Tab-separated table of C-alpha atoms and ligand atoms in Angstrom:
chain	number	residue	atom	x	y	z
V	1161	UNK	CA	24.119	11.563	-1.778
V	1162	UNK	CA	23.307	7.935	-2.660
V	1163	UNK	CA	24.921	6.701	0.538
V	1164	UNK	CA	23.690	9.045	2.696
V	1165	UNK	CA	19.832	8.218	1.235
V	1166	UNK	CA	20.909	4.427	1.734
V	1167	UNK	CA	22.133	4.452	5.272
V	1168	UNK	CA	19.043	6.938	5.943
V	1169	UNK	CA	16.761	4.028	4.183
V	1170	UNK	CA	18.074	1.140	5.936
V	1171	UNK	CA	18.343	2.523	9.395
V	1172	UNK	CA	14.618	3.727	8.784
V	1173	UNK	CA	13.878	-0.434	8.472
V	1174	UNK	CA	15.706	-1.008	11.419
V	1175	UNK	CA	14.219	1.446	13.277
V	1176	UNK	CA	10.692	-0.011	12.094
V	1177	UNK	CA	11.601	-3.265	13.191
V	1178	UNK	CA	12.597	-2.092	16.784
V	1179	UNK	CA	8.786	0.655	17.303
V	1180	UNK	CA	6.615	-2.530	16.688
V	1181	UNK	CA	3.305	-1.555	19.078
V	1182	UNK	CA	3.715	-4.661	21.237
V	1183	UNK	CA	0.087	-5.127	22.576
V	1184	UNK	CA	-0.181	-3.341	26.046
V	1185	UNK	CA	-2.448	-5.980	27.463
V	1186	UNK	CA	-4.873	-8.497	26.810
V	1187	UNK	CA	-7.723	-6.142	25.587
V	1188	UNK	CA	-5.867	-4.129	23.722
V	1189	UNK	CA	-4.688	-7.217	21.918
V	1190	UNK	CA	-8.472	-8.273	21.452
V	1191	UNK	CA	-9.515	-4.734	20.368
V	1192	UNK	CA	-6.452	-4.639	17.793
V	1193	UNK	CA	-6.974	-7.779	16.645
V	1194	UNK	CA	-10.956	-7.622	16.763
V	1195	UNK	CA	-11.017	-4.600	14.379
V	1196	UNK	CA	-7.725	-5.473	12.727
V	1197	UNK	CA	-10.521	-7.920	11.048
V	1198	UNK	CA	-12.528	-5.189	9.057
V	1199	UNK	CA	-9.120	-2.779	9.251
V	1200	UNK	CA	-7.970	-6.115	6.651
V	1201	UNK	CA	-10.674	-5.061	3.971
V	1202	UNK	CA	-9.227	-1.860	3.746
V	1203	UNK	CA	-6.044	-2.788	3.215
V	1204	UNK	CA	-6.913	-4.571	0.042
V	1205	UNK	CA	-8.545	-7.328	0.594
V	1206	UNK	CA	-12.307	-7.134	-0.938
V	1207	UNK	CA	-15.011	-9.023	0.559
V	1208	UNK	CA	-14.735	-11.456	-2.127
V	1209	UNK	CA	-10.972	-11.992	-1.053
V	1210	UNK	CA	-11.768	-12.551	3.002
V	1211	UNK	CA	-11.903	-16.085	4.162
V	1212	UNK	CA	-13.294	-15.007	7.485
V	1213	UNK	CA	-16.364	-12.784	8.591
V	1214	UNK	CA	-15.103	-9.033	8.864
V	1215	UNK	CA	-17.405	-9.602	12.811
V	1216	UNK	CA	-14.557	-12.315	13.661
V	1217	UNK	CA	-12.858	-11.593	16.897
V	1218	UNK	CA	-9.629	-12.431	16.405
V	1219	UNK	CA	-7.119	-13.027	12.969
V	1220	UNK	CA	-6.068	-16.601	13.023
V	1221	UNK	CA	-2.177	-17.239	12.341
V	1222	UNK	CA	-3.092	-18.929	8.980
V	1223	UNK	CA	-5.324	-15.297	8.295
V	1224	UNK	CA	-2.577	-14.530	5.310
V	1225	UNK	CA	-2.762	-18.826	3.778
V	1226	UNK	CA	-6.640	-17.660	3.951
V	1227	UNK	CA	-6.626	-14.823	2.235
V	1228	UNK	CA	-3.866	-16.393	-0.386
V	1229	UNK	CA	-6.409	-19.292	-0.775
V	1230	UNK	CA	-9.596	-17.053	-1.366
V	1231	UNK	CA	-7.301	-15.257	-4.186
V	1232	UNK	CA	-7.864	-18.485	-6.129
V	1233	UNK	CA	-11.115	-17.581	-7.031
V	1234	UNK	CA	-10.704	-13.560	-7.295
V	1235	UNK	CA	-12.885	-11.942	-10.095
V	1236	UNK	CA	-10.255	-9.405	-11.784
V	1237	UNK	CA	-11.667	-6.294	-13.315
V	1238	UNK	CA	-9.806	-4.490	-16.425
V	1239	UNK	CA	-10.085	-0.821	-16.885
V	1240	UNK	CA	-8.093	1.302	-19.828
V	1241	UNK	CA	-6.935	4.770	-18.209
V	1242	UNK	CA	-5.409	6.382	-21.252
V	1243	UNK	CA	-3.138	5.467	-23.957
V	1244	UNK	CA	-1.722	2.244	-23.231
V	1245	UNK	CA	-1.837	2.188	-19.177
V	1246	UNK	CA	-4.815	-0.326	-17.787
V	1247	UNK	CA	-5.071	-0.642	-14.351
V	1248	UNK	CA	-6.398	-4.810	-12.762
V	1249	UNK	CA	-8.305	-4.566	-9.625
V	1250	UNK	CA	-9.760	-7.341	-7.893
V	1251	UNK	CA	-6.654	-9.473	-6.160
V	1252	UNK	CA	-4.673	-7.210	-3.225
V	1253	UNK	CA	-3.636	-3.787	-4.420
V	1254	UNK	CA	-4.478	-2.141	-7.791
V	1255	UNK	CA	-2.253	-3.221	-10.459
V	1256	UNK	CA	-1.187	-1.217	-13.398
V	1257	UNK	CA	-0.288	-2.339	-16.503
V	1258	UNK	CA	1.459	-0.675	-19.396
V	1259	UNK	CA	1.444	-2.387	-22.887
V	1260	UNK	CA	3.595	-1.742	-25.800
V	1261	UNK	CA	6.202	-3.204	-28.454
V	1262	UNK	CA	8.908	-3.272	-25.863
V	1263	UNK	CA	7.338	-5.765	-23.849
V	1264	UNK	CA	4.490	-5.004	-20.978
V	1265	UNK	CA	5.430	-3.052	-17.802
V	1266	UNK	CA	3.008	-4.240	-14.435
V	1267	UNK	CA	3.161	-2.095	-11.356
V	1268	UNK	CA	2.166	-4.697	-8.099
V	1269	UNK	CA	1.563	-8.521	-8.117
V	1270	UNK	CA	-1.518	-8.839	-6.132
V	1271	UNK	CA	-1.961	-12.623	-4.489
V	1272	UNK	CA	0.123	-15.734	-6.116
V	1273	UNK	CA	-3.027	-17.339	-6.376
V	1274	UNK	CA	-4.470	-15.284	-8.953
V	1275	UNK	CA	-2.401	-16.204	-11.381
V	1276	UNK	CA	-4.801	-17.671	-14.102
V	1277	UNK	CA	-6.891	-14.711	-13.760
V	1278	UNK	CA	-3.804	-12.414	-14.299
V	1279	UNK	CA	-2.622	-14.221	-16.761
V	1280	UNK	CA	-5.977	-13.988	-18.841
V	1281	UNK	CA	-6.489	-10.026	-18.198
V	1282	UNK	CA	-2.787	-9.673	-19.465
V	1283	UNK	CA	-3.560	-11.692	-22.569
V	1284	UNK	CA	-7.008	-9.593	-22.987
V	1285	UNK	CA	-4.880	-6.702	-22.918
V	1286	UNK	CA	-2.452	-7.554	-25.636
V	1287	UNK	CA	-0.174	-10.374	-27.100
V	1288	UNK	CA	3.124	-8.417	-25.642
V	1289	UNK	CA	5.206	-10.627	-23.080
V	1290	UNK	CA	5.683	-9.495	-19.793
V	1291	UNK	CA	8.948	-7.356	-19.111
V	1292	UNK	CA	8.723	-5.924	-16.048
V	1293	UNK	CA	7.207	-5.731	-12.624
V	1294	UNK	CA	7.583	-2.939	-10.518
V	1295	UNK	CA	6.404	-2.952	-6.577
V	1296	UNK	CA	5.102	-0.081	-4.988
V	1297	UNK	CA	5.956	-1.678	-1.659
V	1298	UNK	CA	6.855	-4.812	0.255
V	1299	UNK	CA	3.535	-5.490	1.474
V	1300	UNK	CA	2.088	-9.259	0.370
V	1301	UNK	CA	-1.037	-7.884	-1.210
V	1302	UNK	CA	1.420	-6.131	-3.304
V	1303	UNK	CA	4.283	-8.926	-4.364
V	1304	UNK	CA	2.556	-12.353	-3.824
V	1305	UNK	CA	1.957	-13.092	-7.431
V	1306	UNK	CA	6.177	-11.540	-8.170
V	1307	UNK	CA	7.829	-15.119	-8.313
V	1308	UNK	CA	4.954	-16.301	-10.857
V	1309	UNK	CA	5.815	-13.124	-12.725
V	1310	UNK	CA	9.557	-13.836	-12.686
V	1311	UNK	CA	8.893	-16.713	-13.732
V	1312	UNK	CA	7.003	-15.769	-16.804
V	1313	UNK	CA	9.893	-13.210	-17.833
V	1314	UNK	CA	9.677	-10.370	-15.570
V	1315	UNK	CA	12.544	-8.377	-14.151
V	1316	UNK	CA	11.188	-7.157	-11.064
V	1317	UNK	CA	12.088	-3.359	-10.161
V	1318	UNK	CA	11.608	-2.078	-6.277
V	1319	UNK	CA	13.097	0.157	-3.410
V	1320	UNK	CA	15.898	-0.930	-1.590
V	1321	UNK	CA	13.986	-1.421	1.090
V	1322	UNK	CA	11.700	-3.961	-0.697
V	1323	UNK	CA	13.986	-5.791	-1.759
V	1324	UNK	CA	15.224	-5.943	2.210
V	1325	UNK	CA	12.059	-6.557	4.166
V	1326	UNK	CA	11.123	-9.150	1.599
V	1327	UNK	CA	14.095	-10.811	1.908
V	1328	UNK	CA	14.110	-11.350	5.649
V	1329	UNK	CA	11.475	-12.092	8.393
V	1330	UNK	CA	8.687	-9.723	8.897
V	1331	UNK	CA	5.900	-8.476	11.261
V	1332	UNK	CA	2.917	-6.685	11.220
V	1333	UNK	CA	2.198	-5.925	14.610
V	1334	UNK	CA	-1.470	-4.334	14.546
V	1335	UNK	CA	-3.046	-7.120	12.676
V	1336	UNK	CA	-0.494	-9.763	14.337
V	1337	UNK	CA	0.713	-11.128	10.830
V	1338	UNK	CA	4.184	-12.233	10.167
V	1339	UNK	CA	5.824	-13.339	7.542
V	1340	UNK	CA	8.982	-15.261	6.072
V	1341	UNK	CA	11.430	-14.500	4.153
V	1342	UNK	CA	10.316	-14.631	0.591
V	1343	UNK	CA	11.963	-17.034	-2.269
V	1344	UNK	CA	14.878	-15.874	-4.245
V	1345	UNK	CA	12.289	-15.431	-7.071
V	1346	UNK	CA	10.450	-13.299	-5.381
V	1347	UNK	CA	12.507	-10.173	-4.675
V	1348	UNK	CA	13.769	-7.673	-6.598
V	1349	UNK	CA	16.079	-7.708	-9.274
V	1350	UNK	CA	16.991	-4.336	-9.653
V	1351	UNK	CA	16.301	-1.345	-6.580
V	1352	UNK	CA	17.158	2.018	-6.362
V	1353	UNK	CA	16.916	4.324	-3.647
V	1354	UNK	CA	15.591	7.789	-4.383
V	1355	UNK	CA	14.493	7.906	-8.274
V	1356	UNK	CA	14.646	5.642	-11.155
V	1357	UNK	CA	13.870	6.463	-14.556
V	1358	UNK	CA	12.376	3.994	-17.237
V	1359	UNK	CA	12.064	4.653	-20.876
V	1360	UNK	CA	9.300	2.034	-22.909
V	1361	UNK	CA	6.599	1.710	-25.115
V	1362	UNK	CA	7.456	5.638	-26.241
V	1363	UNK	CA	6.320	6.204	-22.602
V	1364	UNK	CA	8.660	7.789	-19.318
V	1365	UNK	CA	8.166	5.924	-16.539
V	1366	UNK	CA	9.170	8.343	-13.281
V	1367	UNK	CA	9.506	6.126	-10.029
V	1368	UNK	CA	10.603	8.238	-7.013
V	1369	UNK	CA	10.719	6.735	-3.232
V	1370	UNK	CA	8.627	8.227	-0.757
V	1371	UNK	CA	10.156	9.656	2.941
V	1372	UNK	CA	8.172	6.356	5.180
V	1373	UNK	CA	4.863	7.110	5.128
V	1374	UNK	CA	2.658	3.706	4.729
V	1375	UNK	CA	5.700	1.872	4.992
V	1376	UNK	CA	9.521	2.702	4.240
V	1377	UNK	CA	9.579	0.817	1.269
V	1378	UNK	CA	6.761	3.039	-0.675
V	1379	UNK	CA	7.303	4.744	-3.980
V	1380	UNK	CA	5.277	5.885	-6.553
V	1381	UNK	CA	5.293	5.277	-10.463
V	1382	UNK	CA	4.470	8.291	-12.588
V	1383	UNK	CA	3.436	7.221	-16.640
V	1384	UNK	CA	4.519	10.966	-17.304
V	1385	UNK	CA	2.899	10.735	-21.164
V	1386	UNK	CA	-0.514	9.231	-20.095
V	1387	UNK	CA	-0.175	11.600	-17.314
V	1388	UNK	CA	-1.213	7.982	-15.138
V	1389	UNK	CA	0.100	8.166	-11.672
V	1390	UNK	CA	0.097	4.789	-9.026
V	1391	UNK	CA	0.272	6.248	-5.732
V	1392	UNK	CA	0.773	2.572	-4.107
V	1393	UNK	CA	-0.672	2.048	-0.490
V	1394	UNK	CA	-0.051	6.208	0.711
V	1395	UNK	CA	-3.814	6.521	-0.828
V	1396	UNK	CA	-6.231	4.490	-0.200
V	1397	UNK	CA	-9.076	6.230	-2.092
V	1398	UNK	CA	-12.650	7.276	-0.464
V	1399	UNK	CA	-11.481	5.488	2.739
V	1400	UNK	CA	-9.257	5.058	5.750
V	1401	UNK	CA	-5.739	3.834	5.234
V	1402	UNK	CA	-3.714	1.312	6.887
V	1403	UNK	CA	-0.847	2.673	8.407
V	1404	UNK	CA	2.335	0.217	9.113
V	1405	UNK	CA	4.113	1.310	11.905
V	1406	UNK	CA	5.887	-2.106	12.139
V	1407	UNK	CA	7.909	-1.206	8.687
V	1408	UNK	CA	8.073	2.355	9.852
V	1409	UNK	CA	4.993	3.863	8.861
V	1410	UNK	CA	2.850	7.132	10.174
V	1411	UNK	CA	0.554	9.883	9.679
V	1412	UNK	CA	2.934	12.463	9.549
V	1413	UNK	CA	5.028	10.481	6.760
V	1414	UNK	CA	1.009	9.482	5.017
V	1415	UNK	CA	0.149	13.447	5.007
V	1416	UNK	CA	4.011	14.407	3.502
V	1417	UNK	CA	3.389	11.620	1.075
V	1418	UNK	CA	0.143	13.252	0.264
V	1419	UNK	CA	1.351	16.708	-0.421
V	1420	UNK	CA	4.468	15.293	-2.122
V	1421	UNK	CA	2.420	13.520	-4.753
V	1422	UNK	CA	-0.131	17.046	-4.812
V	1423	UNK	CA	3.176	18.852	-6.042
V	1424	UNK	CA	3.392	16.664	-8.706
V	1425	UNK	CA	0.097	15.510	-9.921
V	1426	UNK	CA	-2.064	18.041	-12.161
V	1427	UNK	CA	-5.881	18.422	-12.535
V	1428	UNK	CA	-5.793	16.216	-15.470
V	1429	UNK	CA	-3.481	13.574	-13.882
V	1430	UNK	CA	-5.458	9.451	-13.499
V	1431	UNK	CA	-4.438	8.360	-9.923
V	1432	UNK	CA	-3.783	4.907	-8.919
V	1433	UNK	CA	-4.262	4.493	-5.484
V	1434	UNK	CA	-2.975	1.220	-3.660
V	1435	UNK	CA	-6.981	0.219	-2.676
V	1436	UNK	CA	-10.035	2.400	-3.876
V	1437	UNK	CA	-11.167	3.294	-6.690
V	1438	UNK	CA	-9.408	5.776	-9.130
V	1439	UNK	CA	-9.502	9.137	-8.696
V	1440	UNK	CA	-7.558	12.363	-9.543
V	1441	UNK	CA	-6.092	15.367	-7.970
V	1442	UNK	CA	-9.155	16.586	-6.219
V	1443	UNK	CA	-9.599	13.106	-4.590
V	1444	UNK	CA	-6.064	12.840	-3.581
V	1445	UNK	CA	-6.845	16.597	-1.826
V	1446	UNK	CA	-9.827	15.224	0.030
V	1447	UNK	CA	-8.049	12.513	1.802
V	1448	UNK	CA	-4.973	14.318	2.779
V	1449	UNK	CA	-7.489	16.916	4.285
V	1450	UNK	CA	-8.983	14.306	5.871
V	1451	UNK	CA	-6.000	13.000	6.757
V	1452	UNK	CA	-4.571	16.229	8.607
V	1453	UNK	CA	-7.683	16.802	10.509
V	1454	UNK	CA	-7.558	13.466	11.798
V	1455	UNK	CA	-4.171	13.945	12.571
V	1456	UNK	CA	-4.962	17.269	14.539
V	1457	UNK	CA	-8.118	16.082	16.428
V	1458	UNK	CA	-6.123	13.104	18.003
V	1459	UNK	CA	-3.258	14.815	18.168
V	1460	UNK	CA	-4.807	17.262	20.889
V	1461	UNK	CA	-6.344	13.939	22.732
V	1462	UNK	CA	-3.244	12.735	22.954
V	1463	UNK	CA	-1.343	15.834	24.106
V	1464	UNK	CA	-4.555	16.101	26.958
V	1465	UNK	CA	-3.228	12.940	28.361
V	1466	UNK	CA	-5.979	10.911	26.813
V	1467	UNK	CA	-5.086	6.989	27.081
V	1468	UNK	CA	-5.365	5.416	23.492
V	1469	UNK	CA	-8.961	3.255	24.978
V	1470	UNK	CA	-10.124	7.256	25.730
V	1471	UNK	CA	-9.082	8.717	22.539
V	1472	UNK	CA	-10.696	5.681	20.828
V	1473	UNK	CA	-13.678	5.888	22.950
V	1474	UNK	CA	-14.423	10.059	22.087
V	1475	UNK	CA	-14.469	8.812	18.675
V	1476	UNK	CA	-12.799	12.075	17.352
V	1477	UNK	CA	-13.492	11.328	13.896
V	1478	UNK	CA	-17.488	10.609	14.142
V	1479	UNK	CA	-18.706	13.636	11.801
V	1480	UNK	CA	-15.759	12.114	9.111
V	1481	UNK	CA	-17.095	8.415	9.314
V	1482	UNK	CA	-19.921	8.956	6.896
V	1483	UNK	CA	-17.514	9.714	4.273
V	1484	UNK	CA	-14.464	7.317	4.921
V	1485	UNK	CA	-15.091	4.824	7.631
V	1486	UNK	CA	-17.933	3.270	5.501
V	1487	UNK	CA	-15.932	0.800	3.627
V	1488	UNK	CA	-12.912	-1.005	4.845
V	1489	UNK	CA	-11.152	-0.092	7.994
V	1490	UNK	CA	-13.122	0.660	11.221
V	1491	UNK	CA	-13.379	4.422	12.225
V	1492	UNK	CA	-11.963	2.941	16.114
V	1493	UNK	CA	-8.689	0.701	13.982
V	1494	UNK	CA	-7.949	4.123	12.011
V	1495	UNK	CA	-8.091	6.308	15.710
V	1496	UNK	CA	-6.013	3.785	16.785
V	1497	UNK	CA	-3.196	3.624	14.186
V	1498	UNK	CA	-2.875	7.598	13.841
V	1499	UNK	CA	-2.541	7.831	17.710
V	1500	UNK	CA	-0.193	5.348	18.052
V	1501	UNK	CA	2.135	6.595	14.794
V	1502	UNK	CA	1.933	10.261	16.597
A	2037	ZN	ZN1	0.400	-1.845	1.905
């Protein structure tokens, strides 16, 4: 079972690596790049965090020492969920923290650069060192801060796959970012590649991998006794999500991820999602609705021989903008990452 999952996991990476949407031509490069801009604040990277105007027209190839930079100054917000799970918004992805006697348990990194501020919300939190970091996925608004953390006593827990994108050269092809490999202190300790349970602070901590959806490396981390669930990057709450085709990504894997975590979460469940702002069950059932008839308006576009520019252009998802294009990602960026994952 466990090598079957892993060969199915890694081949899933390397199939990633080889679907990158190499720009067609010139203007889709500009239009990708244009709205990969405002697609940027979406994917977890507040206004506060940008270093450039959202109206820029193209994402220079020190965007990512930018946004790392702005991080410096990040304002974190705290927020108690139940029992002893917080959640830290503010730097990259939401970040969840359990405290306890056995040491605390934080679930994402956001930016390196927000280190003092993290390490003041921890200490407002409680006076319980840091034991563990867990990483939803590979993505560097996710596990910038993890060699700080390792550094300050962490073990840090993560998919295979995590551990395997972060530990070799990597591309994200619709917002033209790439990456290197990440220091030694950086990756992940410890990975597993369909579940993992961990037992602290009197709580059960249920981490289960997710079939690629945002990415291949994606799982989720249920706090079963708070009944607290971090969905990582598969939700993005009340908006659009960024979908990363590059590390195998799709809407058919972001709508399965969806309905997975519906099976599991109840009415009374607190959701984490990777950006937004928390939610619950009904929330989570909004977006994947959303997400479906997105998926089924271009979908039908596509299959009519529509180009991507004319799918784009019929703006199939203008009576849905209202409600999720308003902040973050561009209605036109979201068209074009669901048609091109079809
Ligand atoms: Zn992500």
């Amino acid at each position: 079972m466990e090598a079957r999952l892993k060969t199915q996991s890694l081949s899933a990476a390397r199939l990633g690596k080889n679907t990158q949407p190499a720009p067609s031509s010139r203007r889709d490069f500009l239009r990708l790049a244009g709205i990969g801009g405002t697609a940027l604040l979406a994917s977890g990277l507040s206004s506060k965090l940008m270093a450039f105007s959202p109206q820029q027209q193209t994402i220079s190839p020190d965007t990512v020492a930018q946004m790392r930079a702005a991080g410096a100054t990040a304002v974190l917000k705290t927020e108690k969920l139940r029992d002893q799970v917080y959640v830290i918004t503010g730097s990259g992805g939401n970040v969840a923290v359990l405290d306890g006697p056995d040491g605390k348990v934080m679930v994402d990194s956001g930016f390196g650069t927000s280190e003092k501020q993290f390490r003041a919300a921890l200490a407002d939190i409680g006076s319980e060192p840091l034991k563990l970091l867990i990483n939803t996925h590979w993505h560097f608004d996710h596990t910038d801060g993890n060699e700080w953390l390792h550094k300050a006593g962490a073990t840090i827990v993560a998919h295979e796959n995590t551990r395997l994108r972060l530990s070799t050269p990597q591309d994200i092809a619709a917002y033209h970012l790439h990456f290197d490999p990440s220091p030694a202190g950086a990756l992940p300790q410890q990975t597993f590649l369909e579940q993992n349970k961990l037992y602290l602070n009197g709580e059960v901590l249920a981490l289960e991998h997710y079939r690629p959806a945002h990415t291949d490396s994606d799982i989720f981390v249920h706090f079963q006794h708070a009944n607290v669930f971090h969905a990582g990057d598969t939700f993005f709450s009340g908006r659009y999500p960024m979908i990363d085709r590059s590390s195998g990504g799709s809407i058919a894997g972001m709508i399965a991820a969806a309905d997975h975590t519906l099976s599991i979460v109840d009415t009374s469940t607190r959701i984490i999602p990777g950006h937004g702002s928390m939610t619950d069950r009904q929330g989570l059932q909004e977006y994947r609705d959303m997400l479906v008839e997105a998926q089924s308006r271009i979908a039908k576009l596509k299959q009519q021989g529509k180009t991507l520019d004319e799918a784009v252009a019929a703006k199939p998802t203008a009576d849905l903008d209202p409600k999720w294009g308003k902040v973050g990602m561009a209605p036109d960026f979201f068209v074009t990452l669901v048609y091109t994952t079809l």
